[in-house]
Short mmCIF file of C-alpha atoms and ligand atoms in Angstrom, two decimals:
data_model
loop_
_atom_site.label_atom_id
_atom_site.label_comp_id
_atom_site.label_asym_id
_atom_site.label_seq_id
_atom_site.Cartn_x
_atom_site.Cartn_y
_atom_site.Cartn_z
CA MET A 1 88.63 107.53 115.78
CA MET A 2 87.92 110.77 114.00
CA ASP A 3 85.23 110.93 111.25
CA TYR A 4 86.65 112.09 107.91
CA SER A 5 83.53 111.33 105.85
CA ALA A 6 82.92 115.03 105.02
CA GLN A 7 86.52 115.37 103.69
CA LEU A 8 86.16 112.08 101.73
CA LYS A 9 82.85 113.43 100.06
CA THR A 10 84.73 116.54 99.12
CA ALA A 11 87.75 114.64 97.83
CA GLU A 12 85.38 112.44 95.68
CA ALA A 13 83.56 115.49 94.36
CA ALA A 14 86.90 117.08 93.33
CA ALA A 15 88.18 113.79 91.86
CA ARG A 16 85.00 113.20 89.78
CA GLU A 17 85.01 117.01 88.54
CA ALA A 18 88.66 116.67 87.57
CA GLY A 19 88.02 113.28 85.98
CA LEU A 20 85.26 114.69 83.78
CA PHE A 21 87.52 117.52 82.69
CA LEU A 22 90.14 115.07 81.74
CA LYS A 23 87.77 112.65 79.97
CA THR A 24 86.32 115.64 77.90
CA ASN A 25 89.88 116.43 76.81
CA PHE A 26 90.96 112.91 76.23
CA TYR A 27 90.45 112.69 72.42
CA ARG A 28 91.63 116.39 71.87
CA SER A 29 95.18 117.23 71.06
CA LYS A 30 97.17 118.07 74.17
CA GLU A 31 99.89 120.69 74.77
CA VAL A 32 103.17 119.35 76.12
CA ALA A 33 104.54 121.65 78.84
CA SER A 34 107.87 119.78 79.15
CA SER A 35 109.44 116.45 78.18
CA SER A 36 112.31 114.31 79.30
CA ALA A 37 113.71 110.86 78.26
CA HIS A 38 111.01 108.65 79.86
CA ASP A 39 108.36 111.23 81.08
CA LEU A 40 106.38 114.29 79.97
CA LYS A 41 104.23 117.01 81.55
CA LEU A 42 101.12 118.46 80.03
CA ARG A 43 99.49 121.85 80.33
CA LEU A 44 96.43 119.93 81.52
CA ASP A 45 98.42 118.40 84.48
CA THR A 46 98.49 121.97 85.89
CA GLU A 47 95.09 122.99 84.81
CA THR A 48 93.59 119.93 86.45
CA GLN A 49 95.48 120.46 89.67
CA GLU A 50 94.07 124.01 89.76
CA LEU A 51 90.70 122.76 89.31
CA ILE A 52 91.02 120.14 92.13
CA VAL A 53 92.53 122.74 94.46
CA ALA A 54 89.73 125.17 93.91
CA ARG A 55 87.11 122.45 94.73
CA LEU A 56 89.00 121.34 97.79
CA ARG A 57 89.42 125.00 98.96
CA ARG A 58 85.75 125.74 98.68
CA ASP A 59 84.97 123.25 101.58
CA PHE A 60 88.36 123.41 103.47
CA PRO A 61 89.89 126.71 102.78
CA GLU A 62 92.50 126.38 105.72
CA TYR A 63 94.02 123.05 104.46
CA ALA A 64 97.38 122.92 102.82
CA VAL A 65 98.31 121.20 99.47
CA LEU A 66 101.19 119.13 98.18
CA GLY A 67 100.68 118.25 94.55
CA GLU A 68 102.68 116.93 91.71
CA GLU A 69 102.24 120.39 90.12
CA GLY A 70 103.11 122.47 93.11
CA SER A 71 102.24 123.17 96.66
CA CYS A 72 100.24 125.96 98.33
CA GLY A 73 98.50 127.25 101.49
CA GLY A 74 98.01 126.23 105.11
CA ASP A 75 100.35 126.41 108.03
CA LYS A 76 102.68 123.55 108.87
CA ASN A 77 100.21 121.97 111.24
CA ALA A 78 97.28 122.22 108.88
CA PRO A 79 95.76 119.02 107.34
CA LEU A 80 97.49 118.44 103.96
CA TRP A 81 95.90 117.30 100.77
CA VAL A 82 98.28 115.27 98.59
CA ILE A 83 97.22 115.36 94.94
CA ASP A 84 98.15 113.79 91.64
CA PRO A 85 95.90 115.50 89.06
CA ILE A 86 96.93 112.78 86.34
CA ASP A 87 98.51 109.61 87.47
CA GLY A 88 99.39 107.99 84.05
CA THR A 89 100.19 111.13 82.15
CA VAL A 90 102.11 109.30 79.45
CA ASN A 91 99.13 106.95 78.88
CA TYR A 92 96.81 110.00 78.74
CA PHE A 93 98.96 111.76 76.24
CA TYR A 94 99.23 108.72 74.04
CA GLY A 95 95.48 108.12 74.14
CA ILE A 96 95.78 104.94 76.29
CA PRO A 97 92.59 105.12 78.52
CA LEU A 98 94.43 104.11 81.65
CA TYR A 99 95.04 107.03 84.05
CA CYS A 100 93.30 108.52 87.10
CA VAL A 101 93.00 111.45 89.58
CA SER A 102 94.32 110.74 93.03
CA ILE A 103 93.67 112.59 96.31
CA ALA A 104 94.65 111.83 99.80
CA LEU A 105 94.52 113.68 103.08
CA SER A 106 97.13 113.67 105.82
CA VAL A 107 96.41 114.84 109.33
CA ASN A 108 99.13 115.22 111.85
CA GLY A 109 101.54 113.39 109.57
CA SER A 110 99.21 110.32 109.00
CA PHE A 111 97.10 109.56 105.92
CA VAL A 112 93.46 109.33 106.83
CA LEU A 113 91.65 108.97 103.52
CA GLY A 114 92.25 108.32 99.89
CA CYS A 115 90.23 108.72 96.69
CA VAL A 116 91.28 107.47 93.31
CA TYR A 117 88.96 108.12 90.31
CA ASP A 118 89.31 106.47 86.81
CA PRO A 119 87.04 108.61 84.58
CA MET A 120 87.17 106.23 81.51
CA GLN A 121 85.80 103.36 83.54
CA ASP A 122 83.83 105.55 85.98
CA GLU A 123 85.39 103.63 88.88
CA CYS A 124 85.86 105.53 92.05
CA PHE A 125 87.96 103.81 94.73
CA SER A 126 87.87 105.26 98.22
CA ALA A 127 88.53 104.61 101.85
CA CYS A 128 88.93 106.38 105.24
CA VAL A 129 91.41 104.67 107.58
CA GLY A 130 89.47 102.26 109.92
CA GLY A 131 86.65 101.98 107.37
CA PRO A 132 86.05 99.63 104.46
CA ALA A 133 87.59 100.05 101.08
CA LEU A 134 84.94 100.89 98.52
CA LEU A 135 84.62 100.79 94.70
CA ASN A 136 81.63 103.00 93.62
CA GLY A 137 80.32 102.63 97.16
CA LYS A 138 80.62 98.78 97.36
CA ALA A 139 83.14 96.94 99.67
CA ILE A 140 86.17 95.46 97.94
CA CYS A 141 89.03 93.30 99.29
CA VAL A 142 92.32 91.83 98.15
CA SER A 143 92.49 88.53 96.33
CA ALA A 144 92.76 85.26 98.37
CA ARG A 145 95.63 83.93 96.19
CA THR A 146 98.66 82.74 98.16
CA GLN A 147 100.95 81.18 95.40
CA MET A 148 103.27 83.15 93.12
CA ARG A 149 102.28 80.83 90.38
CA ASP A 150 98.79 82.17 90.49
CA ALA A 151 99.62 85.73 90.74
CA VAL A 152 99.36 88.78 88.50
CA VAL A 153 102.18 91.14 89.38
CA PHE A 154 102.83 94.68 88.23
CA ILE A 155 106.47 95.71 87.80
CA GLY A 156 107.06 99.42 87.80
CA HIS A 157 109.37 100.70 85.15
CA GLY A 158 109.72 104.20 86.43
CA THR A 159 110.78 107.56 85.05
CA HIS A 160 114.50 107.49 86.35
CA ASP A 161 117.06 105.31 84.46
CA LYS A 162 118.11 103.28 87.44
CA SER A 163 114.39 102.38 88.43
CA GLY A 164 113.78 101.54 84.69
CA SER A 165 116.75 99.06 84.58
CA ALA A 166 115.85 97.60 88.12
CA GLY A 167 112.26 97.05 86.69
CA VAL A 168 113.69 95.17 83.60
CA ALA A 169 115.81 92.84 85.77
CA ARG A 170 112.64 92.11 88.02
CA PHE A 171 110.59 91.57 84.96
CA ALA A 172 113.00 88.83 83.88
CA HIS A 173 113.36 87.39 87.37
CA LEU A 174 109.65 87.12 88.17
CA SER A 175 108.02 86.42 84.96
CA ALA A 176 108.90 82.64 85.20
CA GLN A 177 107.43 82.53 88.74
CA VAL A 178 104.00 84.18 88.11
CA LYS A 179 100.97 83.81 85.97
CA LYS A 180 101.37 87.14 84.37
CA ILE A 181 103.42 90.36 84.62
CA ARG A 182 101.57 93.62 83.74
CA ILE A 183 102.79 97.24 83.44
CA LEU A 184 99.72 99.50 83.48
CA GLY A 185 101.61 102.89 83.58
CA THR A 186 99.74 104.27 86.64
CA ALA A 187 100.79 103.37 90.08
CA ALA A 188 97.68 104.61 91.90
CA LEU A 189 95.25 102.44 89.69
CA THR A 190 97.60 99.47 90.14
CA LEU A 191 97.27 99.71 93.86
CA CYS A 192 93.55 99.96 93.70
CA TYR A 193 93.41 96.92 91.39
CA ILE A 194 95.25 94.96 94.15
CA ALA A 195 92.74 96.33 96.61
CA ALA A 196 90.00 95.03 94.25
CA GLY A 197 91.56 91.56 93.94
CA ARG A 198 92.45 92.00 90.25
CA PHE A 199 96.30 92.17 90.71
CA ASP A 200 98.25 90.55 93.61
CA ALA A 201 101.38 92.65 93.84
CA TYR A 202 103.23 95.80 92.71
CA VAL A 203 107.01 96.55 92.83
CA GLU A 204 108.74 99.80 91.88
CA ASN A 205 112.08 101.37 92.78
CA ARG A 206 111.03 105.04 92.70
CA ILE A 207 107.72 106.55 92.85
CA ASN A 208 106.41 109.86 94.37
CA LEU A 209 104.19 110.27 97.39
CA TRP A 210 101.32 111.64 95.25
CA ASP A 211 101.45 108.57 93.04
CA PHE A 212 100.52 106.21 95.82
CA ALA A 213 99.35 108.13 98.92
CA ALA A 214 95.62 107.76 98.32
CA ALA A 215 95.79 104.32 96.90
CA ARG A 216 97.76 103.07 99.87
CA VAL A 217 95.02 104.00 102.33
CA ILE A 218 92.50 102.09 100.02
CA LEU A 219 94.77 98.99 99.70
CA GLU A 220 95.36 98.74 103.40
CA ALA A 221 91.76 99.01 104.15
CA ALA A 222 91.12 96.37 101.63
CA GLY A 223 93.41 93.96 103.62
CA GLY A 224 96.63 94.53 101.62
CA SER A 225 100.01 95.50 102.70
CA VAL A 226 102.37 98.26 101.53
CA GLU A 227 106.11 98.65 102.33
CA TYR A 228 107.54 102.11 101.41
CA THR A 229 111.29 102.94 101.60
CA PRO A 230 112.00 106.72 101.25
CA SER A 231 114.83 107.70 98.80
CA ASP A 232 117.73 110.11 99.66
CA ALA A 233 117.68 111.08 95.94
CA ALA A 234 114.63 113.20 95.92
CA PRO A 235 112.12 114.42 98.52
CA HIS A 236 108.61 112.78 98.58
CA SER A 237 109.99 109.69 96.64
CA GLY A 238 110.95 106.09 97.37
CA ALA A 239 110.62 102.36 96.65
CA ILE A 240 107.44 100.50 96.99
CA ILE A 241 106.35 96.85 97.42
CA ALA A 242 102.56 96.42 97.67
CA TRP A 243 100.82 93.11 97.67
CA ASN A 244 97.70 91.23 98.87
CA GLY A 245 99.40 90.36 102.11
CA ARG A 246 99.29 86.66 101.15
CA ILE A 247 101.70 85.88 98.36
CA PRO A 248 105.44 85.44 99.32
CA ILE A 249 106.58 88.54 97.26
CA HIS A 250 109.72 89.20 99.24
CA GLN A 251 110.94 85.63 98.82
CA ALA A 252 110.09 85.75 95.10
CA LEU A 253 112.03 88.96 94.49
CA GLN A 254 115.23 87.55 95.92
CA MET A 255 117.77 87.40 93.16
CA PRO A 256 120.41 84.60 93.03
C1 IPD B 1 103.87 107.75 87.01
C2 IPD B 1 103.05 106.43 87.02
C3 IPD B 1 103.85 105.17 86.65
C4 IPD B 1 105.01 105.04 87.51
C5 IPD B 1 105.85 106.36 87.53
C6 IPD B 1 105.09 107.56 87.89
P1 IPD B 1 102.72 110.11 86.61
O1 IPD B 1 103.15 108.84 87.43
O2 IPD B 1 102.50 106.34 88.26
O3 IPD B 1 102.94 104.05 86.85
O4 IPD B 1 105.76 104.00 87.02
O5 IPD B 1 106.95 106.21 88.40
O6 IPD B 1 105.86 108.64 87.87
O7 IPD B 1 104.01 110.89 86.24
O8 IPD B 1 102.01 109.69 85.36
O9 IPD B 1 101.88 110.91 87.52
CA1 CA B 2 101.03 112.86 87.63
#
């Protein structure tokens, strides 16, 4: 197996640098670049991605980038950084301290590492494929829970109308079966929380590759499972079911 520890070190440095930048700006007023019914974009989304790309490029100038705020560089066979500069932009704008920076690396079409940094809690989740999942350098693993009645489940209530209404129906259907439903507003942190045994599952009809690529590597390294079904509606997006690998989430999701 290839050693990607140098790339992970660079990803973590970039995520921490970007996280510090976001934390510094957290209590300041923020400029909205664009807004839609259930989403918004900030000038800081783009500025943070630029900062991350500059840091990654310093160590790996030949790698390509696919980010929520645009793509650049590299030939089609080059390793590809997949970046979300702010996952949880709506939280960030409203002053809710639940957001993170997410950086993954894909080599020959497979994700080989992920790093997710929450600057407000100073929590850095990371993993290379084949290695342990880490939280601030210490190994983490998924919960041992096996029963829906003990589970805490995140229901995504996405940006698109249909995924929003699917989330509402799931909320109603699952809430009677589980200990608690939670909606954090950041897919990447949610997956990392499953990796750390804090949550047990996450279901959403439409998320983007950059929202979950890094956290998926971390969750799978922590013993969890992820099913992703690409959508025809938009490139780099699809439905996700992620869980600790133990609770019967598929059975619980079946509607009468
Ligand atoms: C959003 C968050 C949210 C999820 C949305 C995503 P963004 O990402 O991950 O939890 O429900 O589908 O779009 O826009 O804050 O990067
Ligand atoms: Ca984002």
